[in-house]
mmCIF file of C-alpha atoms in Angstrom:
data_model
loop_
_atom_site.group_PDB
_atom_site.id
_atom_site.type_symbol
_atom_site.label_atom_id
_atom_site.label_comp_id
_atom_site.label_asym_id
_atom_site.label_seq_id
_atom_site.Cartn_x
_atom_site.Cartn_y
_atom_site.Cartn_z
ATOM 1 C CA MET A 15 1.626 -28.563 26.010
ATOM 2 C CA ILE A 16 2.713 -27.467 22.670
ATOM 3 C CA LYS A 17 5.063 -24.964 21.840
ATOM 4 C CA LEU A 18 3.784 -22.238 19.052
ATOM 5 C CA THR A 19 6.428 -23.915 16.616
ATOM 6 C CA GLU A 20 9.194 -27.124 17.199
ATOM 7 C CA LEU A 21 10.497 -24.885 13.515
ATOM 8 C CA PRO A 22 14.139 -24.331 13.935
ATOM 9 C CA ALA A 23 15.575 -20.412 14.354
ATOM 10 C CA ASP A 24 16.522 -21.110 10.760
ATOM 11 C CA ALA A 25 14.938 -20.645 7.687
ATOM 12 C CA GLY A 26 12.453 -22.607 5.567
ATOM 13 C CA ILE A 27 11.593 -23.761 1.691
ATOM 14 C CA CYS A 28 7.813 -23.268 0.925
ATOM 15 C CA LEU A 29 8.073 -27.139 -0.803
ATOM 16 C CA LYS A 30 6.427 -27.982 -4.386
ATOM 17 C CA PRO A 31 6.035 -31.251 -5.337
ATOM 18 C CA GLU A 32 8.012 -30.866 -8.425
ATOM 19 C CA HIS A 33 10.879 -30.255 -5.802
ATOM 20 C CA PHE A 34 10.223 -33.967 -4.183
ATOM 21 C CA ASP A 35 12.556 -35.552 -5.715
ATOM 22 C CA ALA A 36 15.277 -32.297 -5.528
ATOM 23 C CA ILE A 37 16.005 -32.198 -2.510
ATOM 24 C CA PRO A 38 19.764 -32.843 -1.965
ATOM 25 C CA SER A 39 20.812 -35.474 0.912
ATOM 26 C CA LYS A 40 22.774 -33.582 3.317
ATOM 27 C CA VAL A 41 22.243 -29.287 3.243
ATOM 28 C CA ASP A 42 23.482 -26.284 5.416
ATOM 29 C CA GLY A 43 21.574 -26.051 8.921
ATOM 30 C CA HIS A 44 18.614 -26.955 9.964
ATOM 31 C CA LEU A 45 16.668 -27.837 6.695
ATOM 32 C CA TRP A 46 13.056 -27.973 7.118
ATOM 33 C CA PHE A 47 9.882 -27.318 5.039
ATOM 34 C CA GLU A 48 6.176 -25.495 4.506
ATOM 35 C CA VAL A 49 3.271 -26.904 2.520
ATOM 36 C CA HIS A 50 -0.615 -25.766 1.477
ATOM 37 C CA ALA A 51 -2.556 -28.303 4.349
ATOM 38 C CA GLU A 52 -5.389 -27.600 1.136
ATOM 39 C CA ASN A 53 -2.945 -29.687 -1.521
ATOM 40 C CA TYR A 54 -2.161 -32.753 0.573
ATOM 41 C CA LEU A 55 -6.093 -33.742 2.500
ATOM 42 C CA MET A 56 -7.119 -36.530 0.443
ATOM 43 C CA GLN A 57 -7.309 -39.255 1.509
ATOM 44 C CA GLY A 58 -3.580 -41.953 0.728
ATOM 45 C CA GLY A 59 -2.272 -41.677 -2.583
ATOM 46 C CA PRO A 60 1.115 -40.967 -4.034
ATOM 47 C CA ARG A 61 1.760 -37.361 -2.757
ATOM 48 C CA LEU A 62 0.981 -37.330 0.916
ATOM 49 C CA ALA A 63 3.159 -40.713 0.828
ATOM 50 C CA LYS A 64 5.587 -38.107 -0.151
ATOM 51 C CA LEU A 65 5.468 -35.757 1.695
ATOM 52 C CA GLN A 66 5.090 -38.119 4.887
ATOM 53 C CA GLU A 67 8.538 -39.269 4.209
ATOM 54 C CA VAL A 68 10.052 -35.535 4.012
ATOM 55 C CA ALA A 69 8.571 -35.540 6.801
ATOM 56 C CA GLN A 70 10.917 -38.494 9.130
ATOM 57 C CA ARG A 71 13.332 -35.665 7.229
ATOM 58 C CA PHE A 72 12.768 -32.341 8.384
ATOM 59 C CA PRO A 73 10.551 -30.386 10.196
ATOM 60 C CA LEU A 74 7.099 -29.259 8.558
ATOM 61 C CA SER A 75 5.318 -26.295 8.475
ATOM 62 C CA ILE A 76 1.885 -27.019 7.678
ATOM 63 C CA HIS A 77 0.070 -24.084 6.411
ATOM 64 C CA GLY A 78 -3.959 -23.253 5.141
ATOM 65 C CA VAL A 79 -5.707 -21.480 3.199
ATOM 66 C CA GLY A 80 -8.832 -21.796 2.999
ATOM 67 C CA ALA A 81 -10.325 -21.952 6.715
ATOM 68 C CA SER A 82 -11.635 -19.131 6.171
ATOM 69 C CA LEU A 83 -10.901 -17.847 9.739
ATOM 70 C CA GLY A 84 -12.202 -14.095 9.360
ATOM 71 C CA GLY A 85 -15.756 -15.286 8.100
ATOM 72 C CA PRO A 86 -18.783 -13.860 9.617
ATOM 73 C CA ASN A 87 -19.109 -18.025 9.685
ATOM 74 C CA PRO A 88 -18.498 -20.927 12.002
ATOM 75 C CA LEU A 89 -16.329 -23.407 10.141
ATOM 76 C CA ASN A 90 -16.579 -25.800 7.539
ATOM 77 C CA PRO A 91 -15.988 -28.988 9.524
ATOM 78 C CA GLU A 92 -15.705 -31.300 7.041
ATOM 79 C CA HIS A 93 -12.713 -28.810 5.619
ATOM 80 C CA LEU A 94 -12.217 -29.257 10.201
ATOM 81 C CA LYS A 95 -11.825 -32.634 9.581
ATOM 82 C CA ARG A 96 -9.168 -33.255 7.212
ATOM 83 C CA LEU A 97 -7.423 -30.854 8.256
ATOM 84 C CA VAL A 98 -7.284 -32.547 11.440
ATOM 85 C CA ARG A 99 -6.412 -35.568 9.830
ATOM 86 C CA LEU A 100 -3.932 -34.707 7.660
ATOM 87 C CA VAL A 101 -2.405 -32.811 10.318
ATOM 88 C CA ASN A 102 -2.847 -36.711 12.794
ATOM 89 C CA SER A 103 -1.037 -38.339 9.643
ATOM 90 C CA VAL A 104 2.498 -36.365 9.408
ATOM 91 C CA PRO A 105 4.573 -34.836 11.762
ATOM 92 C CA THR A 106 3.997 -31.450 12.116
ATOM 93 C CA ALA A 107 6.035 -28.531 13.678
ATOM 94 C CA ALA A 108 4.346 -25.874 13.457
ATOM 95 C CA PHE A 109 0.778 -25.182 12.100
ATOM 96 C CA SER A 110 -0.119 -21.314 10.378
ATOM 97 C CA GLU A 111 -3.407 -20.033 8.768
ATOM 98 C CA HIS A 112 -4.835 -16.981 7.165
ATOM 99 C CA ILE A 113 -6.755 -14.305 8.687
ATOM 100 C CA ALA A 114 -8.794 -14.198 5.882
ATOM 101 C CA TRP A 115 -12.832 -14.354 4.601
ATOM 102 C CA SER A 116 -12.403 -17.628 2.168
ATOM 103 C CA GLY A 117 -16.058 -18.281 2.534
ATOM 104 C CA ALA A 118 -19.528 -18.531 3.876
ATOM 105 C CA ASP A 119 -22.706 -20.073 3.635
ATOM 106 C CA GLY A 120 -21.222 -22.968 2.066
ATOM 107 C CA ASN A 121 -19.372 -21.340 -0.607
ATOM 108 C CA TYR A 122 -15.539 -21.007 -1.172
ATOM 109 C CA MET A 123 -14.735 -17.649 -2.951
ATOM 110 C CA GLY A 124 -11.030 -18.848 -4.056
ATOM 111 C CA ASN A 125 -9.399 -16.356 -3.365
ATOM 112 C CA LEU A 126 -9.076 -14.263 0.774
ATOM 113 C CA MET A 127 -10.409 -11.583 0.602
ATOM 114 C CA PRO A 128 -10.104 -8.425 3.466
ATOM 115 C CA THR A 129 -11.428 -9.919 6.917
ATOM 116 C CA PRO A 130 -12.498 -6.174 8.449
ATOM 117 C CA ILE A 131 -10.789 -4.890 11.496
ATOM 118 C CA THR A 132 -13.576 -4.157 13.679
ATOM 119 C CA THR A 133 -15.200 -5.339 17.510
ATOM 120 C CA GLN A 134 -17.592 -8.250 15.767
ATOM 121 C CA SER A 135 -15.147 -9.718 13.379
ATOM 122 C CA LEU A 136 -12.765 -9.823 16.652
ATOM 123 C CA LEU A 137 -15.266 -11.995 18.223
ATOM 124 C CA ARG A 138 -15.955 -13.969 15.645
ATOM 125 C CA THR A 139 -12.838 -15.106 14.341
ATOM 126 C CA ALA A 140 -11.196 -15.286 18.134
ATOM 127 C CA GLU A 141 -14.121 -18.220 17.614
ATOM 128 C CA ASN A 142 -12.371 -19.792 14.863
ATOM 129 C CA ILE A 143 -9.118 -19.178 15.750
ATOM 130 C CA ASP A 144 -10.307 -21.370 19.765
ATOM 131 C CA GLN A 145 -12.286 -23.762 16.919
ATOM 132 C CA LEU A 146 -9.280 -24.322 15.029
ATOM 133 C CA GLN A 147 -6.675 -25.075 18.070
ATOM 134 C CA ASN A 148 -9.514 -27.404 19.753
ATOM 135 C CA ALA A 149 -9.659 -29.462 16.302
ATOM 136 C CA ILE A 150 -5.749 -30.226 16.233
ATOM 137 C CA GLN A 151 -5.374 -30.375 19.403
ATOM 138 C CA ARG A 152 -2.725 -27.642 19.222
ATOM 139 C CA PRO A 153 -1.744 -23.698 18.689
ATOM 140 C CA ILE A 154 -1.406 -22.013 15.035
ATOM 141 C CA LEU A 155 0.365 -19.184 13.918
ATOM 142 C CA ILE A 156 -2.203 -16.024 12.340
ATOM 143 C CA GLU A 157 -0.616 -14.908 8.795
ATOM 144 C CA ASN A 158 -0.798 -11.286 7.968
ATOM 145 C CA PRO A 159 -3.104 -10.160 5.035
ATOM 146 C CA ALA A 160 -1.747 -8.299 2.184
ATOM 147 C CA ASN A 161 -3.907 -4.805 1.780
ATOM 148 C CA TYR A 162 -4.952 -3.421 -0.971
ATOM 149 C CA LEU A 163 -7.257 -0.800 0.244
ATOM 150 C CA ASN A 164 -7.807 0.266 3.402
ATOM 151 C CA PHE A 165 -11.026 0.275 4.890
ATOM 152 C CA LYS A 166 -12.658 1.893 7.758
ATOM 153 C CA SER A 167 -11.572 0.268 10.934
ATOM 154 C CA ASP A 168 -12.470 0.785 14.945
ATOM 155 C CA MET A 169 -7.912 -0.968 15.414
ATOM 156 C CA SER A 170 -4.770 -0.979 13.779
ATOM 157 C CA GLU A 171 -4.054 -4.954 11.960
ATOM 158 C CA ALA A 172 -1.289 -4.923 14.795
ATOM 159 C CA GLU A 173 -3.415 -3.892 17.608
ATOM 160 C CA PHE A 174 -6.189 -6.871 15.752
ATOM 161 C CA MET A 175 -4.363 -9.289 16.092
ATOM 162 C CA MET A 176 -2.372 -8.413 19.293
ATOM 163 C CA PHE A 177 -5.677 -9.425 20.881
ATOM 164 C CA LEU A 178 -6.089 -12.824 19.175
ATOM 165 C CA VAL A 179 -3.107 -13.304 20.023
ATOM 166 C CA ASN A 180 -3.875 -12.713 24.371
ATOM 167 C CA LYS A 181 -7.871 -13.545 24.452
ATOM 168 C CA THR A 182 -7.101 -17.384 22.639
ATOM 169 C CA GLY A 183 -3.102 -18.032 22.721
ATOM 170 C CA CYS A 184 -2.582 -18.311 19.597
ATOM 171 C CA GLY A 185 0.845 -17.503 17.771
ATOM 172 C CA ILE A 186 1.970 -14.544 14.743
ATOM 173 C CA LEU A 187 3.081 -16.162 11.475
ATOM 174 C CA LEU A 188 4.543 -12.172 9.909
ATOM 175 C CA ASP A 189 3.943 -12.007 6.714
ATOM 176 C CA VAL A 190 7.294 -9.526 6.210
ATOM 177 C CA ASN A 191 6.412 -9.592 1.964
ATOM 178 C CA ASN A 192 2.722 -8.965 2.546
ATOM 179 C CA LEU A 193 3.696 -5.824 5.167
ATOM 180 C CA PHE A 194 5.454 -4.685 2.511
ATOM 181 C CA ILE A 195 3.315 -4.724 0.676
ATOM 182 C CA SER A 196 -0.271 -3.168 2.357
ATOM 183 C CA ALA A 197 2.977 0.131 3.297
ATOM 184 C CA ASN A 198 3.047 0.263 -0.295
ATOM 185 C CA ASN A 199 -0.928 0.081 -1.542
ATOM 186 C CA THR A 200 -2.011 1.560 1.903
ATOM 187 C CA GLY A 201 -0.024 3.898 4.157
ATOM 188 C CA ILE A 202 0.462 1.981 7.199
ATOM 189 C CA ASP A 203 3.980 2.454 8.869
ATOM 190 C CA PRO A 204 5.488 -0.823 8.641
ATOM 191 C CA GLN A 205 8.313 -0.261 11.414
ATOM 192 C CA GLN A 206 5.286 1.140 13.536
ATOM 193 C CA TYR A 207 3.191 -1.927 12.812
ATOM 194 C CA ILE A 208 6.318 -4.305 13.645
ATOM 195 C CA GLY A 209 6.658 -2.625 16.424
ATOM 196 C CA ASN A 210 3.190 -2.379 18.391
ATOM 197 C CA LEU A 211 3.537 -6.451 17.285
ATOM 198 C CA GLU A 212 4.434 -8.171 20.931
ATOM 199 C CA ALA A 213 8.027 -10.744 19.962
ATOM 200 C CA THR A 214 7.353 -13.629 21.908
ATOM 201 C CA ALA A 215 3.772 -14.213 19.400
ATOM 202 C CA ILE A 216 6.070 -14.807 16.664
ATOM 203 C CA GLY A 217 6.660 -17.939 15.561
ATOM 204 C CA GLU A 218 7.417 -18.041 12.301
ATOM 205 C CA ILE A 219 8.326 -15.838 9.116
ATOM 206 C CA HIS A 220 7.421 -15.084 5.820
ATOM 207 C CA VAL A 221 9.531 -13.271 2.537
ATOM 208 C CA ALA A 222 8.724 -13.449 -0.533
ATOM 209 C CA GLY A 223 8.447 -11.629 -4.224
ATOM 210 C CA HIS A 224 5.838 -9.433 -5.242
ATOM 211 C CA SER A 225 4.759 -8.018 -8.869
ATOM 212 C CA VAL A 226 3.501 -4.047 -9.920
ATOM 213 C CA ASP A 227 0.127 -3.835 -11.032
ATOM 214 C CA PRO A 228 -0.290 -3.930 -15.178
ATOM 215 C CA ILE A 229 -2.431 -1.008 -14.890
ATOM 216 C CA GLU A 230 -2.337 0.530 -11.640
ATOM 217 C CA LYS A 231 1.108 1.337 -11.402
ATOM 218 C CA ASP A 232 1.990 2.083 -7.542
ATOM 219 C CA LEU A 233 -0.289 -1.341 -6.612
ATOM 220 C CA LEU A 234 1.895 -4.009 -5.271
ATOM 221 C CA ILE A 235 0.757 -7.717 -6.441
ATOM 222 C CA ASP A 236 1.439 -10.298 -3.887
ATOM 223 C CA SER A 237 1.972 -12.781 -6.191
ATOM 224 C CA HIS A 238 5.154 -14.989 -5.031
ATOM 225 C CA ASP A 239 6.555 -15.841 -8.661
ATOM 226 C CA SER A 240 9.878 -13.859 -8.308
ATOM 227 C CA ASP A 241 12.555 -13.682 -6.260
ATOM 228 C CA VAL A 242 12.707 -11.918 -2.989
ATOM 229 C CA SER A 243 13.414 -8.031 -3.573
ATOM 230 C CA ASN A 244 16.162 -5.722 -1.846
ATOM 231 C CA ALA A 245 13.803 -3.964 0.457
ATOM 232 C CA VAL A 246 11.332 -6.745 1.424
ATOM 233 C CA TRP A 247 15.457 -8.092 2.206
ATOM 234 C CA ALA A 248 15.940 -4.679 4.082
ATOM 235 C CA LEU A 249 12.061 -5.185 5.959
ATOM 236 C CA LEU A 250 12.741 -8.911 6.842
ATOM 237 C CA ASN A 251 16.007 -8.270 9.146
ATOM 238 C CA ASP A 252 14.487 -5.032 10.838
ATOM 239 C CA ALA A 253 11.324 -7.082 11.575
ATOM 240 C CA LEU A 254 14.167 -9.759 13.250
ATOM 241 C CA SER A 255 15.614 -7.271 15.280
ATOM 242 C CA HIS A 256 12.838 -7.085 16.750
ATOM 243 C CA ILE A 257 11.668 -10.725 17.143
ATOM 244 C CA GLY A 258 15.306 -12.127 17.289
ATOM 245 C CA PRO A 259 16.769 -15.211 16.201
ATOM 246 C CA CYS A 260 13.512 -17.371 13.435
ATOM 247 C CA PRO A 261 12.111 -19.592 11.406
ATOM 248 C CA VAL A 262 11.630 -17.441 7.811
ATOM 249 C CA LEU A 263 10.353 -19.290 4.902
ATOM 250 C CA ILE A 264 11.179 -18.236 0.909
ATOM 251 C CA GLU A 265 7.144 -18.563 0.074
ATOM 252 C CA ARG A 266 7.461 -19.683 -4.120
ATOM 253 C CA ASP A 267 4.028 -20.542 -5.509
ATOM 254 C CA ALA A 268 4.169 -20.303 -8.926
ATOM 255 C CA ASN A 269 7.571 -19.257 -11.825
ATOM 256 C CA LEU A 270 9.003 -21.435 -9.775
ATOM 257 C CA PRO A 271 12.769 -21.784 -9.907
ATOM 258 C CA PRO A 272 15.335 -24.904 -10.132
ATOM 259 C CA PHE A 273 15.368 -25.947 -6.445
ATOM 260 C CA ALA A 274 19.295 -24.323 -6.489
ATOM 261 C CA GLU A 275 17.703 -20.972 -6.543
ATOM 262 C CA LEU A 276 15.494 -20.951 -3.107
ATOM 263 C CA LEU A 277 18.055 -23.023 -1.979
ATOM 264 C CA ALA A 278 20.465 -19.568 -2.365
ATOM 265 C CA GLU A 279 17.380 -17.179 -0.898
ATOM 266 C CA ARG A 280 17.703 -19.784 1.595
ATOM 267 C CA ASN A 281 21.208 -18.831 2.768
ATOM 268 C CA ILE A 282 20.391 -15.426 1.484
ATOM 269 C CA ALA A 283 17.608 -15.326 4.964
ATOM 270 C CA ARG A 284 20.114 -17.522 7.069
ATOM 271 C CA GLU A 285 22.726 -14.898 7.200
ATOM 272 C CA LEU A 286 20.012 -12.356 8.461
ATOM 273 C CA ILE A 287 18.924 -15.082 10.800
ATOM 274 C CA GLN A 288 22.160 -15.325 12.226
ATOM 275 C CA SER A 289 23.002 -12.402 12.223
ATOM 276 C CA SER A 290 20.053 -11.081 13.751
ATOM 277 C CA LYS A 291 20.621 -9.046 17.442
ATOM 278 C CA VAL A 292 17.056 -7.941 18.966
ATOM 279 C CA VAL A 293 17.641 -4.228 19.995
ATOM 280 C CA SER A 294 13.969 -1.687 21.231
ATOM 281 C CA TYR A 295 11.260 0.161 18.155
ATOM 282 C CA GLU A 296 11.023 2.469 22.364
#
C-alpha cells in the first residue's frame, strides 16, 4: 500500500524550469522538489525529459491546480487521463491537489474559486477525490485554500477537511501561508484550525510569500512572489509543534530569485523541522 507521502521529513523547493540547470550536485540533507502538474502534461519534449532526469536524483511531489475537486461536476476525463500519464512517467513521492472549484460544465475558469463548505459540496468533493485516487492508484493530499471572504457554511473548514480524510483515505497538505492569509482576511483562529487537524493526516506543509492588496490594504493576497514573512515562519513553527517533523515546501511562483536564495529559505525551514517537538493543544 502506498503511503500518503514518500517524501523525506525535510525541506523542499518548488522547482521551475528556469532553475533546472542551477541544482547543485550536493546539498545538505534530503532535498526534494515539487512541480505543478499542469506544466508537464505534454507527451514528451525537453521539459518533461528534464523533469524525469531530476526525479531520478531527488524525491518529487506533483501538485495539481486544475482538477477542480471542489466543483459541482465529476472530474474532466481528459484532464484525468493526462494526470495519470504524468504520474506513470515520473517517479512520484507524493501527489496533491487544491480543494477548489476551477471549472464547470467543460469550462475552465483559470482560477481557484472557493469550494462551498456545505454538506452537499462535501459529498461531491469526496466523490471527486475518490475518482482521482482510483485513477492514479495512490492516496492524494488535499490543500486548504486561501480565503478572501466569509461565506455561509455548514461546518468549519478544518472539519470539512477532516471529513474528507476520514471518508476517502486522503491526507492533508497544510498550506501555512494560506492559513495565515485566511486568518487575516476572515478572522479564523489559525491555532484552533491546526489543532482541529489530526497530525497523522498531514503529509506535507507549504510556506510562501504573500502581498498586500493595493486597494484594500487590510487584505492579504496569496501571491507567491516574495520571501516567506516572519509571521508565516512563526505559524509554521506552531504547526510543526502540533504535527512533528514533516516535509515542508518553499513555494515561489513569481519574481523568481536565484536558486541559491531559495536554498537559503529552505535552510530556515530545515532548522524549524529539525527543532520541532510535538506538543498538545489540549
